[in-house]
Short mmCIF file of C-alpha atoms and ligand atoms in Angstrom, two decimals:
data_model
loop_
_atom_site.label_atom_id
_atom_site.label_comp_id
_atom_site.label_asym_id
_atom_site.label_seq_id
_atom_site.Cartn_x
_atom_site.Cartn_y
_atom_site.Cartn_z
CA MET P 17 -97.81 20.71 -247.82
CA ILE P 18 -94.20 22.26 -248.13
CA GLU P 19 -94.16 21.15 -252.10
CA ASP P 20 -97.30 23.46 -252.84
CA LEU P 21 -95.21 26.46 -251.67
CA VAL P 22 -92.05 25.50 -254.07
CA ARG P 23 -91.77 27.12 -257.54
CA LYS P 24 -93.08 24.88 -260.03
CA ASN P 25 -89.63 25.03 -261.95
CA ILE P 26 -87.71 23.85 -258.79
CA LEU P 27 -90.25 21.12 -258.07
CA THR P 28 -89.19 19.79 -261.35
CA LEU P 29 -85.68 20.69 -261.70
CA LYS P 30 -83.40 17.91 -262.27
CA PRO P 31 -80.26 18.78 -260.05
CA TYR P 32 -76.88 18.46 -261.39
CA SER P 33 -75.19 15.28 -260.13
CA SER P 34 -71.68 15.94 -259.22
CA ALA P 35 -68.78 13.23 -259.85
CA ARG P 36 -68.30 13.18 -255.98
CA ASP P 37 -72.13 12.34 -255.22
CA GLU P 38 -71.97 9.49 -257.18
CA HIS P 39 -68.58 8.16 -256.08
CA SER P 40 -67.36 9.20 -252.63
CA ASN P 41 -64.97 6.75 -251.13
CA ASP P 42 -61.73 7.86 -249.46
CA SER P 43 -59.80 5.39 -251.44
CA GLY P 44 -59.80 4.46 -254.92
CA ILE P 45 -58.16 5.95 -258.43
CA PHE P 46 -60.34 8.94 -258.78
CA LEU P 47 -60.19 9.74 -262.60
CA ASP P 48 -64.09 11.03 -262.95
CA ALA P 49 -63.98 14.83 -262.26
CA ASN P 50 -61.10 16.08 -264.19
CA GLU P 51 -59.19 17.20 -260.92
CA ASN P 52 -55.15 17.45 -261.53
CA SER P 53 -54.18 14.12 -260.38
CA PHE P 54 -50.57 15.07 -259.72
CA GLY P 55 -51.98 17.81 -256.89
CA SER P 56 -51.47 21.27 -256.91
CA THR P 57 -48.87 23.83 -256.55
CA VAL P 58 -49.31 24.91 -252.94
CA ASP P 59 -50.69 22.17 -250.76
CA GLY P 60 -51.18 18.19 -251.12
CA GLN P 61 -54.82 18.24 -249.73
CA PHE P 62 -56.66 21.24 -252.15
CA TYR P 63 -56.59 18.92 -255.58
CA ARG P 64 -59.89 17.00 -255.16
CA TYR P 65 -63.15 18.45 -254.87
CA PRO P 66 -64.87 18.40 -251.30
CA ASP P 67 -67.75 16.41 -249.98
CA PRO P 68 -70.66 18.07 -251.81
CA ARG P 69 -72.89 17.29 -248.81
CA GLN P 70 -70.42 17.61 -246.33
CA TRP P 71 -71.50 14.53 -244.10
CA LYS P 72 -68.56 14.73 -241.94
CA LEU P 73 -69.40 17.94 -240.56
CA LYS P 74 -73.13 17.27 -240.29
CA GLU P 75 -72.41 14.17 -238.39
CA LYS P 76 -70.93 16.54 -235.86
CA ILE P 77 -73.42 19.10 -235.94
CA ALA P 78 -76.08 16.94 -235.58
CA GLU P 79 -74.99 15.29 -232.44
CA LEU P 80 -74.32 18.74 -230.86
CA GLN P 81 -77.89 19.94 -231.68
CA HIS P 82 -79.76 16.28 -231.25
CA THR P 83 -81.22 16.58 -234.83
CA GLU P 84 -80.70 14.41 -237.70
CA LEU P 85 -78.55 14.55 -240.77
CA HIS P 86 -81.36 15.00 -243.15
CA ASN P 87 -82.39 18.34 -241.06
CA ILE P 88 -79.42 20.24 -241.77
CA PHE P 89 -78.27 22.02 -244.67
CA LEU P 90 -74.52 23.95 -244.61
CA GLY P 91 -73.84 26.97 -247.31
CA ASN P 92 -71.33 29.54 -247.77
CA GLY P 93 -72.43 31.24 -244.54
CA SER P 94 -76.10 31.77 -243.77
CA ASP P 95 -76.43 34.33 -246.53
CA GLU P 96 -76.33 31.19 -248.78
CA ALA P 97 -79.40 30.15 -247.18
CA ILE P 98 -81.01 33.10 -247.09
CA ASP P 99 -80.95 33.51 -250.98
CA LEU P 100 -81.54 29.99 -251.63
CA LEU P 101 -84.75 30.03 -249.60
CA ILE P 102 -85.98 32.61 -251.39
CA ARG P 103 -85.18 31.21 -254.93
CA VAL P 104 -87.01 27.76 -253.71
CA PHE P 105 -90.15 29.64 -252.58
CA CYS P 106 -90.59 32.79 -254.04
CA GLU P 107 -92.00 33.42 -257.58
CA PRO P 108 -90.14 36.34 -259.16
CA ARG P 109 -92.43 39.59 -259.66
CA LEU P 110 -95.16 37.71 -258.02
CA ASP P 111 -94.17 36.29 -254.49
CA ASN P 112 -93.21 38.70 -251.61
CA ILE P 113 -91.39 37.99 -248.01
CA LEU P 114 -91.95 40.01 -244.92
CA ILE P 115 -89.31 41.20 -242.71
CA MET P 116 -89.49 43.68 -239.67
CA PRO P 117 -87.18 46.64 -239.58
CA PRO P 118 -84.93 47.56 -238.36
CA THR P 119 -83.83 44.13 -239.19
CA TYR P 120 -80.51 42.24 -241.18
CA GLY P 121 -80.10 43.78 -244.58
CA MET P 122 -79.54 40.55 -246.34
CA TYR P 123 -83.63 39.58 -246.40
CA SER P 124 -84.64 42.33 -248.82
CA VAL P 125 -81.09 42.42 -250.99
CA CYS P 126 -81.30 38.59 -251.63
CA ALA P 127 -84.94 39.42 -252.32
CA ALA P 128 -84.06 42.26 -254.61
CA VAL P 129 -81.39 40.24 -256.31
CA ASN P 130 -84.83 37.51 -257.16
CA ASP P 131 -86.95 40.26 -258.29
CA VAL P 132 -89.15 39.24 -255.17
CA GLN P 133 -90.77 42.11 -253.35
CA VAL P 134 -90.46 43.04 -249.88
CA GLN P 135 -92.90 43.65 -247.33
CA LYS P 136 -91.72 45.87 -244.55
CA ILE P 137 -93.54 45.53 -241.07
CA GLN P 138 -91.65 47.78 -238.22
CA LEU P 139 -91.40 46.17 -235.09
CA THR P 140 -93.03 48.06 -232.12
CA LYS P 141 -91.24 50.87 -230.50
CA HIS P 142 -89.96 47.94 -228.09
CA PHE P 143 -88.16 46.01 -231.06
CA GLN P 144 -90.89 43.75 -230.80
CA ILE P 145 -93.14 41.91 -233.48
CA ASN P 146 -96.13 44.14 -234.25
CA THR P 147 -98.18 40.84 -234.80
CA THR P 148 -101.22 42.22 -235.52
CA ARG P 149 -99.99 44.26 -238.64
CA VAL P 150 -97.99 41.29 -239.70
CA LEU P 151 -100.76 39.06 -239.83
CA GLU P 152 -103.13 41.53 -241.37
CA SER P 153 -100.45 42.29 -243.88
CA LEU P 154 -100.02 38.57 -245.39
CA THR P 155 -101.14 37.81 -248.79
CA SER P 156 -101.45 34.99 -250.74
CA GLY P 157 -98.09 35.94 -252.32
CA THR P 158 -96.26 36.02 -248.99
CA LYS P 159 -93.89 32.78 -249.25
CA ILE P 160 -91.65 33.49 -246.53
CA ILE P 161 -91.35 35.55 -243.04
CA PHE P 162 -88.08 36.23 -241.72
CA ILE P 163 -87.51 36.74 -238.00
CA CYS P 164 -84.41 37.55 -236.74
CA SER P 165 -83.65 36.77 -232.95
CA PRO P 166 -81.78 37.89 -231.00
CA ASN P 167 -82.40 40.75 -233.41
CA ASN P 168 -79.72 42.45 -235.48
CA PRO P 169 -78.97 45.78 -235.02
CA THR P 170 -81.45 45.89 -231.67
CA GLY P 171 -79.50 42.98 -230.44
CA ASN P 172 -83.15 41.80 -228.47
CA LEU P 173 -84.69 38.46 -228.75
CA PHE P 174 -88.84 38.36 -229.79
CA SER P 175 -91.38 36.98 -227.48
CA ASP P 176 -91.81 33.25 -227.94
CA LYS P 177 -95.54 33.85 -227.61
CA ASP P 178 -95.41 36.16 -230.67
CA ILE P 179 -93.11 33.75 -232.71
CA GLU P 180 -95.40 31.01 -231.92
CA LEU P 181 -98.57 32.94 -233.16
CA LEU P 182 -96.94 33.43 -236.41
CA LEU P 183 -95.68 29.78 -236.93
CA GLN P 184 -99.54 29.21 -236.07
CA ASN P 185 -101.15 31.31 -238.14
CA PHE P 186 -99.06 31.70 -241.15
CA SER P 187 -98.75 28.58 -244.11
CA GLY P 188 -95.79 29.74 -245.85
CA ILE P 189 -92.02 29.35 -244.39
CA VAL P 190 -90.86 31.03 -240.96
CA VAL P 191 -87.29 31.67 -241.24
CA ILE P 192 -85.74 32.21 -237.50
CA ASP P 193 -82.58 33.69 -238.27
CA GLU P 194 -80.50 32.71 -234.83
CA ALA P 195 -77.27 33.92 -235.70
CA TYR P 196 -76.20 35.39 -232.37
CA ILE P 197 -78.35 32.49 -230.39
CA ASP P 198 -75.29 31.42 -228.25
CA PHE P 199 -75.06 34.87 -226.51
CA SER P 200 -78.55 34.57 -225.10
CA ASN P 201 -79.91 32.80 -222.54
CA SER P 202 -82.51 31.17 -225.07
CA LEU P 203 -82.89 28.02 -226.09
CA SER P 204 -82.51 27.61 -230.07
CA TRP P 205 -86.09 26.85 -232.09
CA ILE P 206 -84.36 24.10 -233.24
CA THR P 207 -86.27 22.08 -230.82
CA LYS P 208 -89.50 22.90 -232.40
CA LEU P 209 -88.86 21.56 -235.77
CA GLU P 210 -90.69 18.43 -235.31
CA LYS P 211 -93.62 20.45 -234.45
CA TYR P 212 -93.74 23.00 -237.21
CA PRO P 213 -93.48 21.85 -240.64
CA ASN P 214 -92.76 25.33 -242.13
CA LEU P 215 -89.76 26.34 -239.78
CA VAL P 216 -86.31 26.82 -240.86
CA VAL P 217 -83.52 28.12 -238.40
CA LEU P 218 -80.76 29.65 -239.30
CA GLN P 219 -77.58 29.51 -237.48
CA THR P 220 -73.60 30.24 -238.33
CA PHE P 221 -70.06 29.70 -237.41
CA SER P 222 -69.07 33.63 -238.07
CA LYS P 223 -70.23 34.55 -234.39
CA ALA P 224 -69.84 32.64 -231.46
CA TRP P 225 -67.68 30.10 -233.09
CA GLY P 226 -65.31 32.97 -234.32
CA LEU P 227 -65.02 31.84 -238.03
CA ALA P 228 -66.27 34.29 -240.14
CA ASN P 229 -63.70 33.89 -242.70
CA LEU P 230 -64.49 30.40 -243.24
CA ARG P 231 -68.27 31.28 -244.47
CA LEU P 232 -70.08 28.65 -242.97
CA GLY P 233 -74.02 29.07 -241.93
CA ILE P 234 -76.31 25.84 -241.03
CA GLY P 235 -80.20 25.80 -241.92
CA PHE P 236 -82.31 23.37 -239.96
CA ALA P 237 -85.34 22.32 -241.16
CA PRO P 238 -87.67 19.81 -241.97
CA GLU P 239 -86.34 17.10 -244.62
CA ASP P 240 -88.65 18.18 -247.41
CA ILE P 241 -87.24 21.69 -247.21
CA ILE P 242 -83.39 20.45 -246.80
CA THR P 243 -84.07 18.37 -250.08
CA PHE P 244 -84.98 21.29 -251.68
CA LEU P 245 -82.20 23.67 -250.90
CA ASN P 246 -79.85 20.91 -251.67
CA ARG P 247 -81.26 20.56 -255.12
CA ILE P 248 -80.37 23.93 -256.24
CA LYS P 249 -76.74 24.62 -254.10
CA TYR P 250 -73.49 24.90 -256.25
CA PRO P 251 -72.24 21.44 -255.90
CA TYR P 252 -69.46 22.11 -253.82
CA ASN P 253 -71.12 25.32 -251.89
CA VAL P 254 -68.98 24.70 -248.59
CA ASN P 255 -64.78 24.44 -249.45
CA GLY P 256 -62.85 21.59 -248.18
CA TYR P 257 -60.88 23.69 -245.76
CA THR P 258 -63.74 25.28 -244.30
CA GLN P 259 -65.37 21.48 -243.50
CA GLN P 260 -61.93 20.69 -242.07
CA ILE P 261 -61.40 23.58 -239.67
CA ALA P 262 -65.07 23.78 -238.73
CA LEU P 263 -64.98 19.93 -237.57
CA GLN P 264 -61.65 20.81 -235.65
CA ALA P 265 -63.49 23.77 -234.16
CA LEU P 266 -66.40 21.58 -232.86
CA LYS P 267 -63.76 19.41 -230.99
CA ASN P 268 -63.27 22.21 -229.00
CA ILE P 269 -66.60 23.22 -227.65
CA ALA P 270 -65.24 24.34 -224.49
CA TYR P 271 -63.19 27.00 -225.74
CA HIS P 272 -66.46 28.37 -227.83
CA ASP P 273 -68.20 28.46 -224.46
CA LYS P 274 -65.30 30.16 -222.65
CA MET P 275 -65.31 33.10 -225.51
CA VAL P 276 -68.93 33.39 -225.27
CA GLU P 277 -69.02 33.88 -221.39
CA GLU P 278 -65.84 36.43 -222.22
CA ILE P 279 -68.04 38.23 -224.75
CA LYS P 280 -70.73 38.27 -221.96
CA LYS P 281 -68.49 39.40 -219.45
CA GLN P 282 -67.14 42.14 -221.41
CA LYS P 283 -70.45 43.44 -222.58
CA GLU P 284 -71.58 44.21 -218.93
CA VAL P 285 -67.93 45.93 -218.81
CA LEU P 286 -68.45 48.19 -221.91
CA THR P 287 -72.26 48.78 -221.14
CA ALA P 288 -71.18 50.05 -217.50
CA GLY P 289 -68.45 51.97 -218.99
CA LEU P 290 -70.75 53.71 -221.79
CA SER P 291 -73.75 54.53 -219.29
CA ASP P 292 -71.39 56.99 -217.31
CA LEU P 293 -70.66 59.13 -220.73
CA PRO P 294 -73.41 62.46 -220.66
CA THR P 295 -73.09 61.76 -224.65
CA VAL P 296 -75.00 58.19 -224.37
CA LYS P 297 -78.72 58.64 -223.86
CA HIS P 298 -79.63 54.96 -224.17
CA ILE P 299 -78.21 51.40 -224.58
CA TYR P 300 -80.62 48.72 -225.27
CA PRO P 301 -80.54 45.54 -223.17
CA SER P 302 -78.64 42.91 -226.05
CA SER P 303 -78.49 39.29 -226.25
CA ALA P 304 -76.03 39.10 -228.77
CA ASN P 305 -72.43 39.88 -229.36
CA PHE P 306 -73.02 44.03 -230.00
CA ILE P 307 -74.96 46.64 -228.36
CA LEU P 308 -77.12 49.38 -229.99
CA VAL P 309 -76.23 52.65 -228.25
CA ARG P 310 -78.37 55.99 -228.84
CA PHE P 311 -76.06 59.17 -228.67
CA GLU P 312 -76.83 62.87 -228.42
CA ASN P 313 -75.31 63.06 -232.05
CA ALA P 314 -74.42 59.47 -233.26
CA SER P 315 -72.73 60.72 -236.71
CA PHE P 316 -70.30 63.16 -234.84
CA VAL P 317 -69.33 60.51 -232.52
CA TYR P 318 -68.73 57.81 -235.53
CA GLU P 319 -66.67 60.31 -237.15
CA LYS P 320 -64.53 61.12 -234.00
CA LEU P 321 -64.10 57.23 -233.58
CA ILE P 322 -63.24 56.93 -236.96
CA GLN P 323 -60.52 59.71 -236.70
CA GLN P 324 -59.28 57.30 -233.73
CA ASN P 325 -59.06 54.17 -235.88
CA ILE P 326 -62.17 52.75 -234.09
CA ILE P 327 -64.84 51.76 -236.56
CA VAL P 328 -68.47 50.97 -235.45
CA ARG P 329 -71.44 50.84 -237.40
CA ASP P 330 -73.57 53.86 -237.97
CA ARG P 331 -77.18 52.40 -237.38
CA SER P 332 -78.96 56.12 -237.69
CA SER P 333 -80.77 55.58 -240.77
CA GLN P 334 -82.71 52.50 -240.12
CA PRO P 335 -86.11 52.98 -238.71
CA LEU P 336 -86.17 53.36 -235.00
CA CYS P 337 -82.77 53.93 -234.76
CA GLU P 338 -81.92 57.43 -235.03
CA ASN P 339 -78.76 58.42 -233.42
CA CYS P 340 -77.68 54.76 -232.86
CA LEU P 341 -74.33 53.51 -233.14
CA ARG P 342 -74.00 49.57 -233.40
CA ILE P 343 -70.91 48.46 -231.38
CA THR P 344 -69.35 44.96 -231.35
CA ILE P 345 -68.13 43.85 -228.01
CA GLY P 346 -64.46 43.58 -228.52
CA THR P 347 -61.61 42.48 -226.57
CA PRO P 348 -60.80 44.24 -222.82
CA GLU P 349 -58.24 46.49 -224.64
CA GLN P 350 -60.33 47.40 -227.72
CA ASN P 351 -63.22 48.09 -225.13
CA ASN P 352 -61.26 50.04 -223.04
CA ARG P 353 -59.46 52.30 -225.82
CA LEU P 354 -63.21 52.94 -227.10
CA LEU P 355 -64.14 54.17 -223.85
CA ALA P 356 -60.99 56.28 -223.27
CA VAL P 357 -61.45 58.00 -226.82
CA LEU P 358 -65.52 58.68 -225.76
CA GLN P 359 -64.16 59.98 -222.31
CA GLU P 360 -61.33 62.26 -223.73
CA GLY P 361 -62.96 63.70 -227.19
CA ILE P 362 -66.54 63.82 -226.76
C1 PLP N 224 -78.93 37.98 -238.54
C2 PLP N 224 -77.81 37.75 -239.22
N1 PLP N 224 -77.97 36.67 -240.19
C3 PLP N 224 -76.99 36.08 -241.00
C4 PLP N 224 -75.84 36.78 -240.99
C5 PLP N 224 -74.92 36.47 -241.80
O1 PLP N 224 -74.23 35.34 -241.16
P1 PLP N 224 -72.92 34.39 -242.48
O2 PLP N 224 -71.45 35.15 -242.16
O3 PLP N 224 -73.18 32.76 -241.72
O4 PLP N 224 -73.35 34.50 -243.91
C6 PLP N 224 -75.69 37.94 -240.02
C7 PLP N 224 -73.88 38.64 -240.58
O5 PLP N 224 -73.63 39.84 -239.37
C8 PLP N 224 -76.22 38.40 -239.11
O6 PLP N 224 -76.12 39.53 -238.59
#
């Protein structure tokens, strides 16, 4: 039972009920939320609070992902969902989450902010899940396992069999972060939501949809988990402009697909160009919109690139990532410039 995993104070919490939760028709004389009835100084459309449950946007997402409205949570980036999941399930100072470094940094930051312990089980040298060690390390206080697939910063997908093994043998919450799934050739784990009551899948509009600035993340999960996330979120966590633009974006799936294809193509071009350089020791295969590259001397390359105003991410301090830079796939012009600088100066 999911309720057995939820913190007691959240189980008994009476959530804030916002004005727009109670009355949300499009027409009417709304004198219930202390907005400015005269409008605003900038544009006529922003003086009302946005839809707290983002129904129109969820309808479109449900249609696209063949899922139901009650299986969708929308947040201020998927970072919000990560934070809320920890707050719903993890008792500060008592419970823990399990992560598999090298991986996305916000899982441990959100845990630390909430005073929740982090168990770290390093990936194998092939960047796969060390399932034996993960299963051995689970304690009664382990509430969430975060699995990032495709993984940031390594770029690879984890084996389906390994993920399934964890889903079957862990009774806490398994979060699969699919921020980069659109760039992979793999199916989303959303299709397994009915099979696993403890599964949460995270996706985002920040990557393939190209809307990082708007801050919109999605959590897909069984209805009871979604209900708890909604219970503790800020009432108007996704602003109206974001809802409006995301709806517009969802009407142009062909353009999304075109960008994804172009990024995949550019990934091949960049990979080929980099593999000719003597300073490049290894390029890890990637199912994401970035590649992890091992250099002879990563900090030297990093500094040289900065001097030319090209900024990449130095991941050398992460376990298994010594001398590695993470490079986002750019436009053809950006990638050519990167290659030219690397060819000339290093
Ligand atoms: C694996 C992963 N998850 C989540 C996020 C955050 O996404 P959002 O912009 O939706 O908060 C990122 C951002 O880089 C990421 O790499």
